[in-house]
mmCIF file of C-alpha atoms in Angstrom:
data_model
loop_
_atom_site.group_PDB
_atom_site.id
_atom_site.type_symbol
_atom_site.label_atom_id
_atom_site.label_comp_id
_atom_site.label_asym_id
_atom_site.label_seq_id
_atom_site.Cartn_x
_atom_site.Cartn_y
_atom_site.Cartn_z
ATOM 1 C CA MET A 118 0.000 0.000 0.000
ATOM 2 C CA GLY A 119 3.033 2.271 -0.166
ATOM 3 C CA LEU A 120 1.872 3.788 -3.439
ATOM 4 C CA LEU A 121 -1.289 5.103 -1.840
ATOM 5 C CA THR A 122 -0.033 6.229 1.552
ATOM 6 C CA GLY A 123 2.768 8.505 0.380
ATOM 7 C CA THR A 124 5.194 7.311 3.040
ATOM 8 C CA GLU A 125 8.812 7.904 2.144
ATOM 9 C CA SER A 126 9.902 4.340 2.945
ATOM 10 C CA SER A 127 7.845 2.770 0.179
ATOM 11 C CA PRO A 128 8.486 2.570 -3.580
ATOM 12 C CA GLY A 129 5.295 4.560 -4.169
ATOM 13 C CA ALA A 130 6.300 7.384 -1.896
ATOM 14 C CA ALA A 131 6.068 11.007 -2.872
ATOM 15 C CA SER A 132 9.307 12.145 -4.516
ATOM 16 C CA ARG A 133 10.863 13.877 -1.488
ATOM 17 C CA GLY A 134 14.333 13.487 -0.067
ATOM 18 C CA ALA A 135 17.449 11.850 -1.462
ATOM 19 C CA VAL A 136 17.002 8.839 -3.739
ATOM 20 C CA ASP A 137 19.602 6.180 -4.502
ATOM 21 C CA TRP A 138 18.919 5.195 -8.117
ATOM 22 C CA HIS A 139 20.624 1.798 -7.848
ATOM 23 C CA ALA A 140 18.776 0.955 -4.619
ATOM 24 C CA LEU A 141 15.303 1.345 -6.108
ATOM 25 C CA ASP A 142 13.167 -1.806 -6.098
ATOM 26 C CA TRP A 143 12.100 -1.840 -9.742
ATOM 27 C CA ARG A 144 10.063 -4.978 -9.389
ATOM 28 C CA ARG A 145 7.953 -3.354 -6.691
ATOM 29 C CA ILE A 146 7.746 -0.054 -8.572
ATOM 30 C CA THR A 147 6.527 -1.809 -11.714
ATOM 31 C CA TYR A 148 3.982 -3.782 -9.696
ATOM 32 C CA ASN A 149 2.618 -0.595 -8.116
ATOM 33 C CA VAL A 150 2.129 1.056 -11.517
ATOM 34 C CA ARG A 151 0.602 -2.041 -13.125
ATOM 35 C CA ARG A 152 -1.821 -2.409 -10.223
ATOM 36 C CA LEU A 153 -3.109 1.132 -10.718
ATOM 37 C CA GLN A 154 -3.353 0.587 -14.476
ATOM 38 C CA VAL A 155 -5.484 -2.509 -13.896
ATOM 39 C CA ARG A 156 -7.766 -0.495 -11.624
ATOM 40 C CA ILE A 157 -8.114 2.128 -14.373
ATOM 41 C CA VAL A 158 -9.144 -0.546 -16.883
ATOM 42 C CA LYS A 159 -11.742 -1.980 -14.492
ATOM 43 C CA ALA A 160 -13.157 1.497 -13.847
ATOM 44 C CA ILE A 161 -13.479 2.107 -17.605
ATOM 45 C CA GLN A 162 -15.270 -1.192 -18.106
ATOM 46 C CA ALA A 163 -17.670 -0.238 -15.304
ATOM 47 C CA GLY A 164 -18.271 3.176 -16.845
ATOM 48 C CA ARG A 165 -16.962 4.996 -13.746
ATOM 49 C CA TRP A 166 -15.081 7.836 -15.435
ATOM 50 C CA GLY A 167 -14.886 9.861 -12.238
ATOM 51 C CA LYS A 168 -12.898 7.044 -10.648
ATOM 52 C CA VAL A 169 -10.755 6.809 -13.807
ATOM 53 C CA LYS A 170 -9.798 10.469 -13.421
ATOM 54 C CA ALA A 171 -8.995 9.999 -9.732
ATOM 55 C CA LEU A 172 -6.798 6.962 -10.442
ATOM 56 C CA GLN A 173 -4.999 8.838 -13.222
ATOM 57 C CA HIS A 174 -4.228 11.655 -10.782
ATOM 58 C CA LEU A 175 -2.969 9.129 -8.246
ATOM 59 C CA LEU A 176 -0.694 7.464 -10.781
ATOM 60 C CA THR A 177 0.777 10.660 -12.255
ATOM 61 C CA HIS A 178 1.569 11.995 -8.764
ATOM 62 C CA SER A 179 3.074 8.752 -7.415
ATOM 63 C CA PHE A 180 6.766 8.116 -6.845
ATOM 64 C CA SER A 181 6.537 4.789 -8.695
ATOM 65 C CA GLY A 182 5.038 6.407 -11.795
ATOM 66 C CA LYS A 183 7.690 9.131 -11.860
ATOM 67 C CA ALA A 184 10.539 6.665 -11.351
ATOM 68 C CA LEU A 185 9.299 4.406 -14.147
ATOM 69 C CA ALA A 186 8.911 7.402 -16.480
ATOM 70 C CA VAL A 187 12.487 8.548 -15.840
ATOM 71 C CA ARG A 188 13.741 5.016 -16.359
ATOM 72 C CA ARG A 189 12.009 4.782 -19.728
ATOM 73 C CA VAL A 190 13.457 8.003 -21.177
ATOM 74 C CA THR A 191 16.961 7.232 -19.884
ATOM 75 C CA GLU A 192 17.110 3.707 -21.305
ATOM 76 C CA ASN A 193 15.571 4.074 -24.766
ATOM 77 C CA GLN A 194 17.400 4.745 -28.049
ATOM 78 C CA GLY A 195 17.107 8.527 -27.790
ATOM 79 C CA LYS A 196 18.588 8.793 -24.303
ATOM 80 C CA ARG A 197 21.708 10.588 -25.589
ATOM 81 C CA THR A 198 19.809 13.036 -27.796
ATOM 82 C CA PRO A 199 19.243 16.335 -25.974
ATOM 83 C CA GLY A 200 16.466 18.864 -26.504
ATOM 84 C CA VAL A 201 16.833 22.617 -26.867
ATOM 85 C CA ASP A 202 18.400 22.885 -23.405
ATOM 86 C CA GLY A 203 21.229 20.464 -24.288
ATOM 87 C CA ILE A 204 20.635 18.402 -21.136
ATOM 88 C CA THR A 205 20.766 14.607 -20.919
ATOM 89 C CA TRP A 206 20.449 12.393 -17.864
ATOM 90 C CA ASP A 207 23.449 10.069 -18.068
ATOM 91 C CA ARG A 208 24.528 9.555 -14.465
ATOM 92 C CA PRO A 209 22.560 7.794 -11.717
ATOM 93 C CA LYS A 210 22.551 10.969 -9.607
ATOM 94 C CA GLN A 211 20.921 12.927 -12.454
ATOM 95 C CA LYS A 212 18.286 10.238 -12.886
ATOM 96 C CA ALA A 213 17.490 10.221 -9.186
ATOM 97 C CA GLU A 214 17.220 14.014 -9.104
ATOM 98 C CA ALA A 215 14.987 13.918 -12.186
ATOM 99 C CA ILE A 216 12.313 12.025 -10.244
ATOM 100 C CA ALA A 217 11.914 15.028 -7.940
ATOM 101 C CA GLN A 218 11.820 17.390 -10.943
ATOM 102 C CA LEU A 219 8.612 15.828 -12.279
ATOM 103 C CA ARG A 220 6.378 18.332 -10.520
ATOM 104 C CA HIS A 221 3.034 19.398 -11.920
ATOM 105 C CA ARG A 222 2.887 22.758 -10.187
ATOM 106 C CA GLY A 223 4.917 25.273 -12.166
ATOM 107 C CA TYR A 224 5.627 22.874 -15.034
ATOM 108 C CA ARG A 225 6.269 24.626 -18.358
ATOM 109 C CA THR A 226 7.000 22.846 -21.615
ATOM 110 C CA LEU A 227 10.010 24.028 -23.631
ATOM 111 C CA PRO A 228 9.931 24.215 -27.460
ATOM 112 C CA LEU A 229 11.015 21.190 -29.466
ATOM 113 C CA ARG A 230 14.350 20.910 -31.239
ATOM 114 C CA ARG A 231 13.704 20.461 -34.954
ATOM 115 C CA VAL A 232 15.651 17.768 -36.828
ATOM 116 C CA TYR A 233 15.071 16.073 -40.162
ATOM 117 C CA ILE A 234 15.383 12.453 -41.275
ATOM 118 C CA ALA A 235 15.340 11.087 -44.822
ATOM 119 C CA LYS A 236 12.231 9.283 -46.103
ATOM 120 C CA ASP A 237 12.099 6.460 -48.638
ATOM 121 C CA ASN A 238 10.827 8.813 -51.372
ATOM 122 C CA GLY A 239 13.837 11.126 -51.017
ATOM 123 C CA ARG A 240 12.010 13.782 -49.031
ATOM 124 C CA GLN A 241 12.731 14.737 -45.464
ATOM 125 C CA ARG A 242 10.499 14.276 -42.437
ATOM 126 C CA GLY A 243 10.633 16.803 -39.643
ATOM 127 C CA LEU A 244 10.912 15.494 -36.079
ATOM 128 C CA GLY A 245 10.528 17.437 -32.861
ATOM 129 C CA ILE A 246 12.908 16.456 -30.048
ATOM 130 C CA PRO A 247 11.556 17.370 -26.586
ATOM 131 C CA THR A 248 13.794 18.061 -23.628
ATOM 132 C CA MET A 249 14.444 15.252 -21.168
ATOM 133 C CA ILE A 250 12.054 16.703 -18.581
ATOM 134 C CA ASP A 251 9.290 16.993 -21.205
ATOM 135 C CA ARG A 252 9.930 13.429 -22.380
ATOM 136 C CA ALA A 253 9.691 12.171 -18.822
ATOM 137 C CA MET A 254 6.418 14.060 -18.244
ATOM 138 C CA GLN A 255 4.999 12.553 -21.437
ATOM 139 C CA ALA A 256 6.099 9.090 -20.338
ATOM 140 C CA LEU A 257 4.489 9.682 -16.930
ATOM 141 C CA TYR A 258 1.120 10.722 -18.343
ATOM 142 C CA LEU A 259 1.312 7.941 -20.905
ATOM 143 C CA LEU A 260 1.315 5.433 -18.023
ATOM 144 C CA ALA A 261 -2.132 6.777 -17.076
ATOM 145 C CA LEU A 262 -3.401 7.233 -20.642
ATOM 146 C CA ASP A 263 -2.314 3.916 -22.140
ATOM 147 C CA PRO A 264 -4.840 1.776 -20.179
ATOM 148 C CA ILE A 265 -7.659 3.936 -21.566
ATOM 149 C CA ALA A 266 -6.284 3.776 -25.108
ATOM 150 C CA GLU A 267 -5.937 -0.017 -24.977
ATOM 151 C CA THR A 268 -9.391 -0.557 -23.470
ATOM 152 C CA THR A 269 -11.234 1.676 -25.950
ATOM 153 C CA ALA A 270 -9.148 0.854 -29.053
ATOM 154 C CA ASP A 271 -10.561 -0.607 -32.246
ATOM 155 C CA PRO A 272 -10.114 -4.419 -32.295
ATOM 156 C CA THR A 273 -8.312 -4.324 -35.645
ATOM 157 C CA SER A 274 -5.911 -1.481 -34.832
ATOM 158 C CA TYR A 275 -2.332 -2.778 -34.705
ATOM 159 C CA GLY A 276 0.075 0.177 -34.863
ATOM 160 C CA PHE A 277 1.962 1.382 -31.765
ATOM 161 C CA ARG A 278 0.088 -0.960 -29.444
ATOM 162 C CA THR A 279 1.334 -3.300 -26.748
ATOM 163 C CA GLN A 280 1.931 -6.872 -27.916
ATOM 164 C CA ARG A 281 0.888 -6.053 -31.510
ATOM 165 C CA ALA A 282 3.014 -5.864 -34.638
ATOM 166 C CA PRO A 283 2.718 -5.525 -38.449
ATOM 167 C CA ALA A 284 2.646 -9.327 -38.693
ATOM 168 C CA ASP A 285 -0.626 -9.328 -36.719
ATOM 169 C CA ALA A 286 -2.164 -6.870 -39.177
ATOM 170 C CA ILE A 287 -1.070 -9.038 -42.113
ATOM 171 C CA GLU A 288 -2.551 -12.088 -40.405
ATOM 172 C CA GLN A 289 -5.878 -10.247 -40.111
ATOM 173 C CA CYS A 290 -5.681 -9.423 -43.832
ATOM 174 C CA PHE A 291 -5.314 -13.133 -44.551
ATOM 175 C CA THR A 292 -8.280 -13.906 -42.284
ATOM 176 C CA VAL A 293 -10.676 -11.573 -44.100
ATOM 177 C CA LEU A 294 -9.399 -12.100 -47.660
ATOM 178 C CA ALA A 295 -8.288 -15.732 -48.014
ATOM 179 C CA LYS A 296 -11.628 -17.561 -48.105
ATOM 180 C CA LYS A 297 -13.601 -18.416 -51.205
ATOM 181 C CA HIS A 298 -16.430 -16.034 -50.331
ATOM 182 C CA SER A 299 -14.173 -13.270 -48.969
ATOM 183 C CA PRO A 300 -14.531 -9.699 -50.315
ATOM 184 C CA GLN A 301 -12.944 -9.171 -53.687
ATOM 185 C CA TRP A 302 -12.199 -5.430 -53.445
ATOM 186 C CA ILE A 303 -9.882 -3.483 -51.166
ATOM 187 C CA LEU A 304 -9.371 0.193 -50.411
ATOM 188 C CA LYS A 305 -5.736 0.914 -49.545
ATOM 189 C CA GLY A 306 -5.640 4.263 -47.782
ATOM 190 C CA ASP A 307 -2.950 6.478 -46.319
ATOM 191 C CA ILE A 308 -3.683 9.505 -44.131
ATOM 192 C CA ARG A 309 -1.774 12.555 -45.299
ATOM 193 C CA SER A 310 0.592 14.008 -42.668
ATOM 194 C CA ALA A 311 -1.458 12.516 -39.844
ATOM 195 C CA PHE A 312 0.893 13.587 -37.054
ATOM 196 C CA ASP A 313 1.242 17.112 -38.446
ATOM 197 C CA GLN A 314 -2.425 17.844 -39.211
ATOM 198 C CA LEU A 315 -4.289 16.310 -36.274
ATOM 199 C CA SER A 316 -6.735 18.860 -34.836
ATOM 200 C CA HIS A 317 -5.743 20.368 -31.485
ATOM 201 C CA GLU A 318 -9.360 21.250 -30.785
ATOM 202 C CA TRP A 319 -10.449 17.633 -31.217
ATOM 203 C CA LEU A 320 -7.637 16.350 -28.998
ATOM 204 C CA LEU A 321 -8.338 18.821 -26.195
ATOM 205 C CA THR A 322 -12.020 17.919 -26.301
ATOM 206 C CA HIS A 323 -11.757 14.130 -26.410
ATOM 207 C CA ILE A 324 -8.443 12.992 -24.850
ATOM 208 C CA PRO A 325 -9.061 12.101 -21.162
ATOM 209 C CA MET A 326 -6.055 13.691 -19.447
ATOM 210 C CA ASP A 327 -4.981 16.928 -17.771
ATOM 211 C CA LYS A 328 -5.931 19.630 -20.311
ATOM 212 C CA ARG A 329 -3.308 22.106 -19.081
ATOM 213 C CA ILE A 330 -0.491 19.630 -19.623
ATOM 214 C CA LEU A 331 -1.845 18.491 -22.993
ATOM 215 C CA THR A 332 -2.247 22.084 -24.190
ATOM 216 C CA GLN A 333 1.379 22.829 -23.369
ATOM 217 C CA TRP A 334 2.583 19.809 -25.327
ATOM 218 C CA LEU A 335 0.493 20.667 -28.367
ATOM 219 C CA LYS A 336 1.261 24.417 -28.361
ATOM 220 C CA ALA A 337 4.965 24.217 -27.456
ATOM 221 C CA GLY A 338 6.189 25.007 -30.979
ATOM 222 C CA TYR A 339 9.711 24.242 -32.167
ATOM 223 C CA LEU A 340 13.064 25.934 -32.627
ATOM 224 C CA GLU A 341 14.829 25.847 -35.975
ATOM 225 C CA ARG A 342 17.948 27.895 -36.752
ATOM 226 C CA GLY A 343 17.334 30.067 -33.741
ATOM 227 C CA CYS A 344 13.737 30.952 -34.654
ATOM 228 C CA HIS A 345 10.639 29.841 -32.746
ATOM 229 C CA TYR A 346 7.732 28.527 -34.817
ATOM 230 C CA PRO A 347 4.292 27.968 -33.234
ATOM 231 C CA THR A 348 2.315 24.769 -33.754
ATOM 232 C CA GLU A 349 -1.375 25.210 -34.566
ATOM 233 C CA ALA A 350 -2.090 21.572 -35.432
ATOM 234 C CA GLY A 351 -0.618 18.121 -35.032
ATOM 235 C CA THR A 352 1.228 16.237 -32.333
ATOM 236 C CA PRO A 353 5.033 16.362 -32.037
ATOM 237 C CA GLN A 354 6.597 13.590 -34.108
ATOM 238 C CA GLY A 355 9.300 12.297 -31.835
ATOM 239 C CA GLY A 356 7.221 12.696 -28.691
ATOM 240 C CA ILE A 357 6.557 9.597 -26.613
ATOM 241 C CA CYS A 358 2.826 10.244 -26.354
ATOM 242 C CA SER A 359 2.220 11.136 -30.029
ATOM 243 C CA PRO A 360 1.504 7.597 -31.337
ATOM 244 C CA VAL A 361 -1.084 6.990 -28.595
ATOM 245 C CA LEU A 362 -2.766 10.352 -29.264
ATOM 246 C CA LEU A 363 -3.007 9.508 -32.973
ATOM 247 C CA ASN A 364 -4.406 6.055 -32.233
ATOM 248 C CA MET A 365 -7.038 7.485 -29.891
ATOM 249 C CA ALA A 366 -8.045 10.011 -32.539
ATOM 250 C CA LEU A 367 -8.497 7.295 -35.181
ATOM 251 C CA ASP A 368 -10.222 4.800 -32.902
ATOM 252 C CA GLY A 369 -13.920 4.678 -33.660
ATOM 253 C CA LEU A 370 -13.551 4.360 -37.435
ATOM 254 C CA GLU A 371 -14.434 0.676 -37.283
ATOM 255 C CA ALA A 372 -17.589 1.376 -35.257
ATOM 256 C CA ARG A 373 -18.568 4.211 -37.618
ATOM 257 C CA LEU A 374 -18.310 1.968 -40.666
ATOM 258 C CA ARG A 375 -20.117 -0.867 -38.877
ATOM 259 C CA SER A 376 -23.033 1.446 -38.073
ATOM 260 C CA VAL A 377 -23.334 2.547 -41.706
ATOM 261 C CA PHE A 378 -22.585 -0.853 -43.228
ATOM 262 C CA PRO A 379 -23.884 -3.609 -40.906
ATOM 263 C CA ARG A 380 -22.746 -7.167 -41.341
ATOM 264 C CA TYR A 381 -25.833 -7.954 -43.447
ATOM 265 C CA VAL A 382 -28.228 -5.764 -45.439
ATOM 266 C CA TRP A 383 -31.470 -6.565 -47.217
ATOM 267 C CA ASN A 384 -31.833 -5.750 -50.904
ATOM 268 C CA LYS A 385 -35.105 -6.641 -52.683
ATOM 269 C CA GLY A 386 -35.943 -9.166 -49.995
ATOM 270 C CA LYS A 387 -32.571 -10.899 -50.203
ATOM 271 C CA ARG A 388 -29.832 -10.812 -47.624
ATOM 272 C CA ALA A 389 -26.446 -9.557 -48.820
ATOM 273 C CA ALA A 390 -23.147 -8.915 -47.060
ATOM 274 C CA PRO A 391 -21.245 -5.644 -47.675
ATOM 275 C CA LYS A 392 -18.159 -7.455 -46.331
ATOM 276 C CA VAL A 393 -16.682 -4.227 -44.947
ATOM 277 C CA ASN A 394 -13.645 -4.957 -42.759
ATOM 278 C CA VAL A 395 -11.063 -2.488 -41.457
ATOM 279 C CA ILE A 396 -7.397 -3.211 -40.750
ATOM 280 C CA ARG A 397 -5.427 -0.213 -39.480
ATOM 281 C CA PHE A 398 -1.778 0.224 -38.592
ATOM 282 C CA ALA A 399 -1.337 3.778 -37.284
ATOM 283 C CA ASP A 400 -2.185 5.976 -40.312
ATOM 284 C CA ASP A 401 -2.241 3.138 -42.878
ATOM 285 C CA LEU A 402 -5.667 1.686 -43.716
ATOM 286 C CA LEU A 403 -6.892 -1.350 -45.580
ATOM 287 C CA ILE A 404 -10.672 -1.670 -45.947
ATOM 288 C CA THR A 405 -12.389 -4.512 -47.758
ATOM 289 C CA GLY A 406 -15.707 -4.429 -49.583
ATOM 290 C CA ALA A 407 -17.983 -6.591 -51.694
ATOM 291 C CA THR A 408 -17.892 -4.296 -54.745
ATOM 292 C CA GLN A 409 -15.837 -1.468 -56.197
ATOM 293 C CA GLU A 410 -18.854 0.874 -56.095
ATOM 294 C CA LEU A 411 -19.400 0.157 -52.395
ATOM 295 C CA LEU A 412 -15.860 1.226 -51.537
ATOM 296 C CA GLU A 413 -15.692 4.259 -53.829
ATOM 297 C CA GLN A 414 -19.189 5.659 -53.325
ATOM 298 C CA GLY A 415 -20.070 4.363 -49.857
ATOM 299 C CA VAL A 416 -17.071 3.560 -47.677
ATOM 300 C CA LYS A 417 -14.641 6.230 -48.856
ATOM 301 C CA PRO A 418 -16.990 9.208 -48.139
ATOM 302 C CA VAL A 419 -17.643 7.857 -44.616
ATOM 303 C CA VAL A 420 -13.907 7.587 -43.978
ATOM 304 C CA GLU A 421 -13.295 11.091 -45.342
ATOM 305 C CA THR A 422 -16.000 12.545 -43.098
ATOM 306 C CA PHE A 423 -14.591 10.738 -40.064
ATOM 307 C CA LEU A 424 -11.114 12.077 -40.771
ATOM 308 C CA HIS A 425 -12.309 15.606 -41.540
ATOM 309 C CA GLU A 426 -13.770 15.844 -38.028
ATOM 310 C CA ARG A 427 -10.228 15.323 -36.744
ATOM 311 C CA GLY A 428 -8.535 17.704 -39.176
ATOM 312 C CA LEU A 429 -7.214 14.882 -41.361
ATOM 313 C CA GLU A 430 -7.631 13.721 -44.960
ATOM 314 C CA LEU A 431 -6.719 10.789 -47.173
ATOM 315 C CA SER A 432 -3.705 11.136 -49.439
ATOM 316 C CA PRO A 433 -5.000 11.106 -53.064
ATOM 317 C CA GLU A 434 -1.699 9.710 -54.342
ATOM 318 C CA LYS A 435 -1.583 6.757 -51.942
ATOM 319 C CA THR A 436 -5.301 5.915 -51.683
ATOM 320 C CA VAL A 437 -6.478 3.387 -54.276
ATOM 321 C CA VAL A 438 -9.354 0.944 -54.774
ATOM 322 C CA ARG A 439 -8.322 -2.327 -56.389
ATOM 323 C CA SER A 440 -9.498 -5.847 -56.968
ATOM 324 C CA ILE A 441 -7.798 -8.486 -54.869
ATOM 325 C CA GLU A 442 -6.951 -10.192 -58.159
ATOM 326 C CA GLU A 443 -4.885 -7.121 -59.029
ATOM 327 C CA GLY A 444 -3.396 -6.927 -55.550
ATOM 328 C CA ALA A 445 -2.058 -4.109 -53.413
ATOM 329 C CA ASP A 446 0.866 -3.381 -51.108
ATOM 330 C CA PHE A 447 0.247 -3.013 -47.369
ATOM 331 C CA LEU A 448 2.880 -2.720 -44.626
ATOM 332 C CA GLY A 449 5.657 -3.871 -46.908
ATOM 333 C CA GLN A 450 3.735 -6.937 -48.144
ATOM 334 C CA ASN A 451 1.910 -7.583 -51.391
ATOM 335 C CA LEU A 452 -1.591 -9.058 -51.028
ATOM 336 C CA ARG A 453 -2.944 -10.708 -54.178
ATOM 337 C CA LYS A 454 -5.093 -13.636 -55.229
ATOM 338 C CA TYR A 455 -3.853 -15.946 -57.975
ATOM 339 C CA HIS A 456 -6.655 -18.094 -59.398
ATOM 340 C CA GLY A 457 -8.629 -17.760 -56.189
ATOM 341 C CA LYS A 458 -5.693 -18.391 -53.816
ATOM 342 C CA LEU A 459 -4.401 -15.531 -51.668
ATOM 343 C CA LEU A 460 -0.635 -15.182 -51.591
ATOM 344 C CA ILE A 461 1.163 -12.707 -49.329
ATOM 345 C CA LYS A 462 4.692 -11.886 -50.443
ATOM 346 C CA PRO A 463 7.186 -9.106 -49.737
ATOM 347 C CA ALA A 464 6.369 -6.069 -51.838
ATOM 348 C CA MET A 465 8.743 -5.264 -54.682
ATOM 349 C CA LYS A 466 9.576 -1.932 -53.050
ATOM 350 C CA SER A 467 10.603 -3.746 -49.870
ATOM 351 C CA ILE A 468 12.756 -6.208 -51.827
ATOM 352 C CA LYS A 469 14.565 -3.417 -53.673
ATOM 353 C CA GLY A 470 15.148 -1.535 -50.427
ATOM 354 C CA SER A 471 16.531 -4.624 -48.729
ATOM 355 C CA CYS A 472 18.834 -5.362 -51.671
ATOM 356 C CA ALA A 473 20.087 -1.783 -51.709
ATOM 357 C CA LYS A 474 20.952 -1.982 -48.008
ATOM 358 C CA SER A 475 22.722 -5.314 -48.520
ATOM 359 C CA GLU A 476 24.795 -3.920 -51.379
ATOM 360 C CA ALA A 477 25.729 -0.854 -49.371
ATOM 361 C CA SER A 478 26.818 -2.935 -46.370
ATOM 362 C CA SER A 479 28.803 -5.399 -48.507
ATOM 363 C CA LYS A 480 30.926 -2.784 -50.285
ATOM 364 C CA PRO A 481 34.561 -3.081 -49.136
ATOM 365 C CA THR A 482 35.999 -0.055 -47.393
ATOM 366 C CA ARG A 483 39.461 1.167 -48.232
ATOM 367 C CA ALA A 484 41.899 0.251 -45.487
ATOM 368 C CA PRO A 485 44.020 3.132 -44.160
ATOM 369 C CA LEU A 486 47.627 3.216 -45.248
ATOM 370 C CA LEU A 487 49.800 2.739 -42.200
ATOM 371 C CA GLY A 488 53.380 3.837 -41.822
ATOM 372 C CA LEU A 489 53.274 6.349 -44.686
#
């Protein structure tokens, strides 16, 4: 019960006094956080949102939650990448002191540091690098937000979720497309700049977390070449909480389509199946349908309306409607039926990319001339 009492001798104590990073009982700390997360899930299932809010407050103010958040941001791949303040937490003493720095009163988010990475199409994607303290605060609130996101998520959403991977999404594609009477048409959709265009107004209205903290994250802006640029839309790509915020914004698409296109419809006294199924991995969509007209004239407008409410839109270049006999690429795999048999193979683009990487890694490097 140390997490709830606030006594300094327990792993869940309030973050007061000196802390020995190496002496922390991580097993107990993890148990304390997981126990509160389970209670949040049970409260959601019971429809007790007041209790959910109280448990979230308890978790985000607990010593165990703060310690686990600091541990996450100091042990992931970006632990040596500083934000605009140039600070990283490398030493155990810095990590221990960081636990006490995660205070809600007086917290102010700093702007993001803008960096760019190359995309497959030759363009560059902008990333925002938060400071260590902002990353830790995001990780802390994510501990309280993730149970809600997982409980309310669409069943066939696979991107950025615990214990789910692209292979699970491909397996679901096989499930809905492989049978003899499976749908014969697919809509392959891609949401244009989903992280950059997501509506702040929608997020502040619908995301169940501290609005003051969320507003600061969304409105922090970024620094590039010494200039500060405000952010009026989108979530910071590079932020720990951004994938979960995007998932929560897109959850509900499956229910919307199911309400418009039920499992069976009646046409001239005969029962027919629209065969509308949704498989989503973050901002990539694959939707099946019985006919081409159903997808183009029925499903696609519903999806566009759903996205428009959230400030998003489908990419015209990457959104196509095709027959399963023609096939389509999804998550690096090619889905296509050959004489009624569904085959899933690596997409040609993935093969070429893999070969290019192999050739680059196999090129001999010139050895330095020694003694000259």
